[in-house]
Coordinates of C-alpha atoms and ligand atoms in Angstrom, one line a residue:
M1 CA 40.8 -32.2 34.6
M2 CA 38.9 -29.1 35.5
S3 CA 39.0 -28.2 39.2
I4 CA 35.7 -28.1 41.1
S5 CA 36.1 -24.5 41.9
R6 CA 36.8 -23.6 38.2
R7 CA 33.8 -25.6 37.1
A8 CA 31.6 -23.8 39.7
G9 CA 33.0 -20.5 38.5
L10 CA 32.0 -21.4 34.8
L11 CA 28.6 -22.5 35.9
A12 CA 28.1 -19.2 37.7
V13 CA 29.1 -17.2 34.7
G14 CA 26.8 -19.3 32.5
A15 CA 23.9 -18.7 34.8
A16 CA 24.6 -15.0 34.9
V17 CA 24.7 -14.8 31.0
L18 CA 21.4 -16.7 30.9
A19 CA 19.8 -14.4 33.4
I20 CA 20.9 -11.3 31.5
S21 CA 19.8 -12.6 28.1
T22 CA 16.5 -13.8 29.6
A23 CA 16.0 -10.3 31.1
A24 CA 16.9 -8.7 27.8
H25 CA 14.5 -11.0 26.0
A26 CA 11.7 -10.2 28.5
Q27 CA 12.2 -6.5 27.8
T28 CA 11.9 -7.0 24.0
R29 CA 8.5 -6.0 22.8
E30 CA 6.9 -7.6 19.8
V31 CA 5.5 -5.3 17.1
K32 CA 3.0 -7.2 15.0
I33 CA 2.9 -5.8 11.4
G34 CA 0.3 -6.9 8.8
Y35 CA 0.2 -6.3 5.1
A36 CA -1.6 -7.8 2.0
L37 CA 1.2 -9.1 -0.2
A38 CA 4.0 -11.6 0.0
P39 CA 7.3 -11.0 1.8
N40 CA 9.1 -10.5 -1.5
S41 CA 6.9 -7.6 -2.6
H42 CA 7.2 -3.8 -2.1
Y43 CA 5.3 -4.3 1.1
G44 CA 7.8 -6.8 2.4
A45 CA 10.6 -4.4 1.4
G46 CA 8.9 -1.7 3.4
A47 CA 8.3 -3.8 6.4
N48 CA 11.9 -5.1 6.5
A49 CA 13.4 -1.6 6.2
W50 CA 11.0 -0.3 8.9
A51 CA 11.9 -3.1 11.2
A52 CA 15.6 -2.8 10.7
S53 CA 15.7 0.9 11.4
F54 CA 13.4 0.8 14.4
E55 CA 15.0 -2.2 16.0
K56 CA 18.5 -0.8 15.6
A57 CA 17.6 2.7 16.9
T58 CA 16.0 1.2 20.0
N59 CA 18.8 -1.3 20.7
G60 CA 16.6 -4.4 20.3
Q61 CA 13.9 -3.2 22.7
F62 CA 11.4 -4.0 19.9
K63 CA 11.2 -6.8 17.4
F64 CA 8.9 -6.8 14.4
R65 CA 6.8 -9.9 13.7
Q66 CA 5.6 -9.9 10.2
F67 CA 2.1 -11.2 9.0
P68 CA 2.3 -10.9 5.2
S69 CA -0.2 -12.1 2.5
S70 CA -3.3 -10.9 4.3
A71 CA -2.6 -13.3 7.2
L72 CA -4.5 -10.8 9.5
G73 CA -7.3 -10.3 7.1
G74 CA -8.1 -7.8 4.4
E75 CA -6.9 -4.2 4.6
R76 CA -10.2 -3.0 6.3
E77 CA -9.7 -5.6 9.0
L78 CA -6.1 -4.6 9.4
L79 CA -7.1 -0.9 9.9
E80 CA -9.8 -2.0 12.4
G81 CA -7.2 -4.0 14.2
L82 CA -5.0 -0.9 14.5
Q83 CA -8.0 1.0 15.9
L84 CA -8.6 -1.8 18.5
G85 CA -4.9 -2.2 19.3
T86 CA -4.8 -5.9 18.4
V87 CA -2.1 -5.2 15.9
E88 CA 0.6 -2.6 16.3
A89 CA 1.6 -1.7 12.7
A90 CA 0.4 -2.0 9.1
I91 CA 1.2 -1.1 5.6
V92 CA -1.9 -0.6 3.4
S93 CA -3.0 0.7 0.1
S94 CA -5.4 3.6 -0.2
G95 CA -8.1 1.0 -0.9
T96 CA -10.2 1.4 2.2
L97 CA -8.4 4.4 3.7
S98 CA -11.1 6.9 2.6
N99 CA -13.7 4.9 4.4
F100 CA -11.8 5.9 7.6
V101 CA -10.6 9.4 6.6
P102 CA -12.8 10.6 3.7
E103 CA -10.5 13.5 2.8
V104 CA -7.7 11.2 1.8
G105 CA -9.7 10.0 -1.2
V106 CA -8.5 13.1 -3.2
T107 CA -5.2 11.2 -3.8
D108 CA -7.2 8.5 -5.6
I109 CA -8.5 10.7 -8.4
P110 CA -7.6 9.3 -11.8
F111 CA -4.9 11.0 -13.9
L112 CA -4.3 13.6 -11.0
F113 CA -0.6 13.0 -10.8
R114 CA 1.6 13.6 -13.9
D115 CA 4.2 11.1 -12.9
I116 CA 5.7 9.4 -9.9
N117 CA 7.9 12.3 -8.9
H118 CA 4.9 14.6 -8.9
A119 CA 3.0 12.2 -6.6
R120 CA 5.9 11.8 -4.2
S121 CA 6.5 15.5 -3.9
V122 CA 2.9 16.3 -3.2
L123 CA 2.6 13.5 -0.6
D124 CA 5.9 14.4 1.1
G125 CA 4.9 18.1 1.0
P126 CA 2.3 20.1 3.1
I127 CA -0.8 18.5 1.4
G128 CA 0.3 14.9 2.0
Q129 CA 1.5 15.7 5.5
D130 CA -1.7 17.4 6.4
L131 CA -3.6 14.3 5.2
L132 CA -1.4 12.1 7.4
G133 CA -2.2 14.3 10.4
R134 CA -6.0 13.8 9.9
F135 CA -5.8 10.1 10.9
K136 CA -5.2 10.9 14.6
S137 CA -8.8 12.0 15.1
R138 CA -10.0 8.7 13.5
N139 CA -8.1 6.6 16.0
L140 CA -5.2 5.8 13.7
V141 CA -1.6 7.1 13.6
A142 CA -0.3 7.6 10.0
L143 CA 3.5 7.9 9.8
A144 CA 4.5 8.0 6.2
W145 CA 3.3 7.6 2.6
G146 CA 4.6 4.5 0.9
E147 CA 3.9 3.6 -2.7
Q148 CA 2.7 0.9 -5.1
G149 CA 3.1 2.7 -8.5
F150 CA 0.5 3.6 -11.2
R151 CA -2.4 1.2 -11.6
H152 CA -3.0 -0.7 -14.9
I153 CA -5.9 -3.0 -16.0
T154 CA -5.7 -6.7 -16.5
N155 CA -8.5 -8.9 -17.8
G156 CA -9.1 -12.3 -19.3
K157 CA -11.2 -11.2 -22.3
H158 CA -9.5 -8.8 -24.7
P159 CA -6.9 -6.0 -25.1
I160 CA -8.0 -2.5 -23.8
T161 CA -6.8 0.6 -25.7
K162 CA -9.8 2.9 -25.3
P163 CA -12.6 3.5 -22.8
E164 CA -15.1 1.6 -25.1
D165 CA -13.1 -1.6 -24.5
L166 CA -14.2 -1.5 -20.9
K167 CA -17.9 -1.6 -21.7
G168 CA -19.6 -4.2 -19.5
L169 CA -16.3 -5.7 -18.2
K170 CA -16.6 -6.8 -14.6
I171 CA -13.5 -5.2 -13.1
R172 CA -12.7 -5.7 -9.5
T173 CA -11.9 -2.4 -7.9
M174 CA -10.7 -1.7 -4.3
E175 CA -13.5 -0.8 -1.9
N176 CA -12.7 2.8 -2.8
P177 CA -15.6 5.2 -3.7
V178 CA -13.3 7.3 -6.1
H179 CA -12.2 4.3 -8.1
I180 CA -15.7 2.8 -8.2
T181 CA -17.1 6.1 -9.6
A182 CA -14.3 6.2 -12.2
F183 CA -14.9 2.7 -13.5
R184 CA -18.7 3.1 -13.6
T185 CA -18.2 6.4 -15.5
L186 CA -15.9 4.6 -18.0
G187 CA -18.7 2.1 -18.7
A188 CA -17.2 -0.9 -16.9
A189 CA -19.1 -2.9 -14.2
P190 CA -17.0 -2.1 -11.2
T191 CA -17.0 -4.9 -8.6
P192 CA -15.6 -3.8 -5.3
M193 CA -14.0 -6.7 -3.4
A194 CA -11.4 -7.2 -0.7
W195 CA -8.0 -8.3 -2.0
P196 CA -7.9 -11.8 -0.4
E197 CA -10.8 -12.8 -2.6
V198 CA -9.5 -11.5 -5.9
T199 CA -7.3 -14.4 -7.2
G200 CA -10.1 -16.9 -6.5
A201 CA -12.7 -14.7 -8.2
L202 CA -10.5 -14.3 -11.3
Q203 CA -9.9 -18.1 -11.4
Q204 CA -13.6 -18.8 -11.1
G205 CA -14.5 -16.1 -13.7
T206 CA -16.9 -14.3 -11.3
I207 CA -15.0 -11.1 -12.4
D208 CA -13.3 -10.5 -15.8
G209 CA -10.4 -8.4 -14.5
Q210 CA -8.8 -6.2 -11.9
E211 CA -6.5 -3.2 -11.8
N212 CA -3.3 -2.8 -9.8
P213 CA 0.3 -1.6 -10.3
I214 CA 3.1 -3.7 -11.8
S215 CA 4.4 -4.2 -8.3
V216 CA 1.2 -6.1 -7.3
I217 CA 0.6 -7.8 -10.7
A218 CA 4.1 -9.3 -10.5
S219 CA 4.3 -10.2 -6.8
A220 CA 0.8 -11.7 -6.7
K221 CA 1.6 -13.7 -9.9
L222 CA -1.6 -12.5 -11.7
S223 CA 0.0 -13.6 -15.0
A224 CA -1.2 -17.1 -14.0
V225 CA -4.9 -16.0 -14.1
Q226 CA -5.0 -13.1 -16.5
K227 CA -4.1 -12.9 -20.2
H228 CA -4.2 -9.2 -21.0
L229 CA -2.4 -6.3 -19.4
A230 CA -3.2 -2.8 -20.6
L231 CA -0.8 -0.1 -19.4
T232 CA -3.4 2.5 -18.7
G233 CA -1.6 4.1 -15.7
H234 CA -5.1 5.5 -14.9
V235 CA -4.3 6.3 -11.3
Y236 CA -1.4 6.6 -8.9
S237 CA -1.6 4.1 -6.0
P238 CA -0.2 5.4 -2.7
A239 CA 0.3 3.2 0.3
M240 CA 0.5 4.2 4.0
L241 CA 2.5 3.1 7.0
L242 CA 0.5 3.3 10.2
V243 CA 0.7 2.2 13.8
S244 CA -2.1 1.8 16.4
P245 CA -2.8 4.6 18.8
K246 CA -2.4 2.1 21.7
F247 CA 1.1 1.2 20.6
W248 CA 2.0 4.9 19.9
D249 CA 0.8 6.1 23.3
S250 CA 2.9 3.4 25.0
L251 CA 6.1 4.8 23.5
N252 CA 8.3 7.5 25.0
D253 CA 9.4 10.5 22.8
G254 CA 12.6 8.9 21.6
Q255 CA 10.8 5.7 20.6
K256 CA 8.1 7.7 18.8
A257 CA 10.8 9.5 16.8
A258 CA 12.5 6.1 16.0
V259 CA 9.3 4.4 14.8
T260 CA 8.5 7.5 12.7
A261 CA 12.0 7.5 11.2
G262 CA 11.7 3.8 10.6
A263 CA 8.4 4.2 8.7
K264 CA 10.1 6.8 6.5
E265 CA 12.9 4.3 5.8
G266 CA 10.1 1.8 5.0
A267 CA 8.5 4.2 2.6
K268 CA 11.8 4.9 0.9
A269 CA 12.4 1.1 0.4
M270 CA 8.9 0.7 -1.1
R271 CA 9.6 3.5 -3.6
Q272 CA 13.0 1.9 -4.5
F273 CA 11.3 -1.4 -5.0
V274 CA 8.6 0.2 -7.3
D275 CA 11.3 2.0 -9.3
D276 CA 13.1 -1.3 -9.9
I277 CA 10.0 -3.4 -10.7
E278 CA 8.7 -0.7 -13.1
K279 CA 11.9 -1.1 -15.1
K280 CA 11.8 -4.9 -15.5
G281 CA 8.3 -6.0 -14.5
V282 CA 6.5 -5.6 -17.8
D283 CA 9.1 -7.7 -19.6
E284 CA 8.9 -10.4 -16.9
L285 CA 5.1 -10.4 -17.2
R286 CA 5.3 -10.7 -21.0
A287 CA 7.8 -13.6 -20.7
Q288 CA 5.2 -15.2 -18.4
G289 CA 2.7 -15.1 -21.2
M290 CA 0.7 -11.9 -20.7
Q291 CA -0.3 -9.9 -23.7
I292 CA 0.8 -6.4 -23.0
T293 CA -1.1 -3.4 -24.6
E294 CA 0.6 0.0 -24.5
V295 CA -1.9 2.8 -24.0
P296 CA 0.0 6.0 -24.9
N297 CA -3.1 8.1 -25.5
K298 CA -4.8 8.8 -22.2
A299 CA -6.9 11.7 -23.4
P300 CA -10.0 9.6 -24.4
F301 CA -10.0 8.1 -20.8
Q302 CA -9.7 11.6 -19.3
Q303 CA -12.5 12.9 -21.5
A304 CA -14.8 10.0 -20.7
L305 CA -14.2 10.7 -17.0
S306 CA -15.5 14.3 -17.2
P307 CA -18.7 13.6 -15.2
A308 CA -16.7 11.8 -12.5
Y309 CA -14.3 14.8 -12.3
Q310 CA -17.4 17.0 -11.5
Q311 CA -18.3 14.8 -8.6
Y312 CA -14.7 14.8 -7.3
A313 CA -14.7 18.6 -7.4
S314 CA -17.8 18.9 -5.4
K315 CA -16.5 16.3 -2.9
Y316 CA -12.9 17.4 -2.4
G317 CA -13.0 21.1 -3.6
K318 CA -11.8 22.3 -7.0
E319 CA -9.2 24.5 -5.2
L320 CA -7.4 21.5 -3.5
I321 CA -7.5 19.4 -6.7
D322 CA -6.0 22.3 -8.7
R323 CA -3.4 22.8 -6.1
I324 CA -2.4 19.2 -6.3
A325 CA -2.5 19.1 -10.1
N326 CA -0.5 22.3 -10.5
A327 CA 2.1 21.4 -7.9
K328 CA 5.6 21.2 -9.4
Ligands
LIG1 O1 -5.8 -3.8 -5.0 C1 -5.6 -3.8 -3.7 O2 -6.5 -4.1 -2.9 C2 -4.3 -3.3 -3.2 O3 -3.6 -2.7 -4.2 C3 -3.4 -4.5 -2.7 C4 -3.1 -5.5 -3.7 C5 -4.2 -5.1 -1.5 C6 -2.2 -3.9 -2.1 O4 -2.4 -3.1 -1.0

């Protein structure tokens, strides 16, 4: 039998442990992070890596709470939430970014990047870092460039191998002026729409198709609602990891460095995910019944886009576009 004094001692230790853990818990700050896709997507991979790195570096002072699958609304609402400080962190595509920071639209120009390494080195270099810096004055804190991959076109009507095949097709685009101009110039009927509405619109046939990278087509299971996938690779699709100014301003210098390093880890995890899915995703989508069309010759698309390129040059400056295109 345990003596009364030993039992009292154990109770006192238990109470002390409870008090310490309650105090530690009270000090843990929640970081709400929103993104558009499922937890098993490149966005989920980015959010997990960001959380793991930041939580570890700050010894559990912070805990990420994830809101995947557009649970906090579309990407525009998410960015507005960051501006208002109702959400602390987000990972978004470049879809609506240029509505907040117009200069960033230069990265959305079709066929600007030769390949994924070209895109990564420009975004990680002075041009990309300068663009990140411009978000501060628009009440957003951009920490790193993540990634989705190159965008391809899916539709329910017919295979696409040349620009003429796009004639009249209602293609959902992001609410992105550069993409809208491109699809209009190619002869399609671009239909800008927020992501949460897209699967329903495809199911109901109010749009014929959409365009997104393999990472999205696979994780959003678009093979269930689209028959044809044309590997146009018409534009690189960056993503961005951001926090709200309210959250940022509440951090000390060490915590700021830790959340920034974590965002870079998140971006790295997104890129790793994209590298993997690019290798196996097309075969998986074929096995799910999609009819895949290779589009090795991009020149007719680039030629058809000439009038759009003139508009981009007057908007973003030929010098900057050439600097990006010619970067090694
Ligand atoms: O097409 C889009 O809107 C974006 O690529 C998506 C799917 C929301 C991912 O950010």
